[in-house]
Coordinates of N, CA and C and ligand atoms in Angstrom, one line a residue:
X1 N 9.6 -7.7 -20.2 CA 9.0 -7.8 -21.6 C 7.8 -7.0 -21.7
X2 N 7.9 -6.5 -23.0 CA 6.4 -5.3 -23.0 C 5.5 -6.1 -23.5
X3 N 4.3 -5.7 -22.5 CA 2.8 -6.3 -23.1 C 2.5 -6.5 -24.1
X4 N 2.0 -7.5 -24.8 CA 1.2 -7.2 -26.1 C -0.1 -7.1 -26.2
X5 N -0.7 -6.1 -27.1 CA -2.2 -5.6 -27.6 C -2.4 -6.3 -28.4
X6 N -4.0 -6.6 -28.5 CA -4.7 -6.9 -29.4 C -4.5 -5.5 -30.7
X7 N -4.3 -6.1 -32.1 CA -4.2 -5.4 -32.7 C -5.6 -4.9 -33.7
X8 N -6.7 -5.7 -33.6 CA -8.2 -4.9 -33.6 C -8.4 -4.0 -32.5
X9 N -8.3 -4.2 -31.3 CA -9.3 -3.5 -30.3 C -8.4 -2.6 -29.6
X10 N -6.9 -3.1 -29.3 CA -6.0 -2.5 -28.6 C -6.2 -3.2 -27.1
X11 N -6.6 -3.8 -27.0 CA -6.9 -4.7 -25.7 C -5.6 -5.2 -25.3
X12 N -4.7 -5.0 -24.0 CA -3.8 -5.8 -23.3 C -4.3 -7.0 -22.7
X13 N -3.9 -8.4 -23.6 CA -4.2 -9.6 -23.4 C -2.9 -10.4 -23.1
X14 N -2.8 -11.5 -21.9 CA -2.2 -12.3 -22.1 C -2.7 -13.6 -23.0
X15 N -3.8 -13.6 -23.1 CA -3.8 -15.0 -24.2 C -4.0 -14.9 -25.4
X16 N -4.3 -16.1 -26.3 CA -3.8 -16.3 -27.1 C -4.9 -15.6 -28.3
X17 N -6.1 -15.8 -27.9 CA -6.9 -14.8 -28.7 C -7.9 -14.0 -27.7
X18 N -8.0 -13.0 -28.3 CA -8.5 -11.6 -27.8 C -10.0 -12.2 -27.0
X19 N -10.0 -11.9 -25.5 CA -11.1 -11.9 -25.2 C -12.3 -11.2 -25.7
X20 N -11.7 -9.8 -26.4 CA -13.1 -9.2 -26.6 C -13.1 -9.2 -28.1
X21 N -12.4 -9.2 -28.9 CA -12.8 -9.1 -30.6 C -12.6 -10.8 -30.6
X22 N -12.3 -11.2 -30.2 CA -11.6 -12.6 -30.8 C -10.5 -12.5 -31.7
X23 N -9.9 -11.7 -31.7 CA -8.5 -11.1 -32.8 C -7.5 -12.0 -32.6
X24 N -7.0 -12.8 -33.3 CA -5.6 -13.6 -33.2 C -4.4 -12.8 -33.3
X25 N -4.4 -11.9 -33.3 CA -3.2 -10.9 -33.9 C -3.0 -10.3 -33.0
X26 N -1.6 -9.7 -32.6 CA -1.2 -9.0 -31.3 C -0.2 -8.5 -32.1
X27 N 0.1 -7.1 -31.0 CA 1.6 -6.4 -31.1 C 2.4 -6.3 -29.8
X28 N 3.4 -6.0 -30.0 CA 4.0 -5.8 -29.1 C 4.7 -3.9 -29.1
X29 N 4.4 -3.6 -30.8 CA 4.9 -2.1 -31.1 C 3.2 -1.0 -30.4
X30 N 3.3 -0.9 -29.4 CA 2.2 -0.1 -29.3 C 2.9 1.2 -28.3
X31 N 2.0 2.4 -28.6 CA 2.5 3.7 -27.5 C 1.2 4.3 -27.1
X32 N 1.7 4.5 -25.6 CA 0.5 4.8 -24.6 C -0.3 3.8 -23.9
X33 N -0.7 3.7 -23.3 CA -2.0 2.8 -22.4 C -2.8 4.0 -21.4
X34 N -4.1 3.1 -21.4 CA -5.3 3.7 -21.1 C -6.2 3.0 -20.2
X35 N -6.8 3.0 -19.3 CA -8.0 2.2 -18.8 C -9.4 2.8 -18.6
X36 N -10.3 1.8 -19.2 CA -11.2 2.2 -19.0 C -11.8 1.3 -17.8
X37 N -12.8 2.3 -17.1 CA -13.5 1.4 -15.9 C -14.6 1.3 -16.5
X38 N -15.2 2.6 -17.3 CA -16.4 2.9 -17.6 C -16.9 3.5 -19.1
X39 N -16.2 2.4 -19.9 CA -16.1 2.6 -21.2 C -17.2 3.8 -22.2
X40 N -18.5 3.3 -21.6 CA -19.7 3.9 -21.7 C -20.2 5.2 -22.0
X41 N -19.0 5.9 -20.4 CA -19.6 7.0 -20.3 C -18.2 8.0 -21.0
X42 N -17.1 7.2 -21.5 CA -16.0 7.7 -21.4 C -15.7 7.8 -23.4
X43 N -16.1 9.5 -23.5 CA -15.8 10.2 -24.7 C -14.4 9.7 -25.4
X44 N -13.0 9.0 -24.6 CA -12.0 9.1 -25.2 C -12.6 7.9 -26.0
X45 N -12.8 6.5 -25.1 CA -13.4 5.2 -25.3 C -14.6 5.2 -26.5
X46 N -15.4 6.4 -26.4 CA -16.2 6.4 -27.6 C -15.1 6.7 -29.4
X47 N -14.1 7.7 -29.0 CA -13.9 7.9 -30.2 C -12.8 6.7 -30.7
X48 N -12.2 6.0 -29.4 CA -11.2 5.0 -29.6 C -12.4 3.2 -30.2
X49 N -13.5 3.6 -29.9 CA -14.6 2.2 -30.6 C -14.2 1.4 -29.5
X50 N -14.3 1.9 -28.0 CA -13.9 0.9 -27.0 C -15.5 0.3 -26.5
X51 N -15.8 -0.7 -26.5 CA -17.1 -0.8 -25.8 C -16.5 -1.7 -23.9
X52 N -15.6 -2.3 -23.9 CA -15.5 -3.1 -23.0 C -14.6 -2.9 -21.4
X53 N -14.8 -2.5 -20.4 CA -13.3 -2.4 -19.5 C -12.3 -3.5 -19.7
X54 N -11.1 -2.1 -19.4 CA -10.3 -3.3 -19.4 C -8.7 -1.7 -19.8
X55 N -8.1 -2.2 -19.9 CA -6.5 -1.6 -20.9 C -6.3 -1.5 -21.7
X56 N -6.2 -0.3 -22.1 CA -6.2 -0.4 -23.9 C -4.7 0.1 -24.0
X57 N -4.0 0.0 -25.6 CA -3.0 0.7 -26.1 C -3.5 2.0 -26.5
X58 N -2.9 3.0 -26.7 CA -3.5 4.5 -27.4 C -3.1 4.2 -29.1
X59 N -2.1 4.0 -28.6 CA -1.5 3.7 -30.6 C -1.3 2.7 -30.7
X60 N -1.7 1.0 -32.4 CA -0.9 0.0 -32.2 C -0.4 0.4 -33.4
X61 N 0.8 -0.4 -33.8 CA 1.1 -0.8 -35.2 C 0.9 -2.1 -35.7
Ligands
ZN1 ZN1 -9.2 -7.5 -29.6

């Protein structure tokens, strides 16, 4: 089964609401994944509005 993303942040969550936005809404349509260790220093994570480590989706729908 494919992961589902938070559909605010792009966060790969198994529960039920988003650890980091609090988003109740997930996808399962997303393309790409990403991790950040070091959100901070990391220019992709700046333009993607990531503040948090963790796995993101690159694209959701
Ligand atoms: Zn989220």
């Amino acid at each position: 089964m494919k992961k589902k993303a938070c559909r605010k942040c792009k966060l790969f969550t198994e529960d039920d609401v988003c650890p980091v936005c609090k988003g109740q809404t997930f996808t399962t349509n997303w393309q790409g994944r990403i991790f950040f260790l070091n959100p901070k220093k990391s220019m992709i994570a700046h333009e993607m509005d990531v503040q948090n480590e963790g796995e993101y989706a690159i694209k959701v729908r």
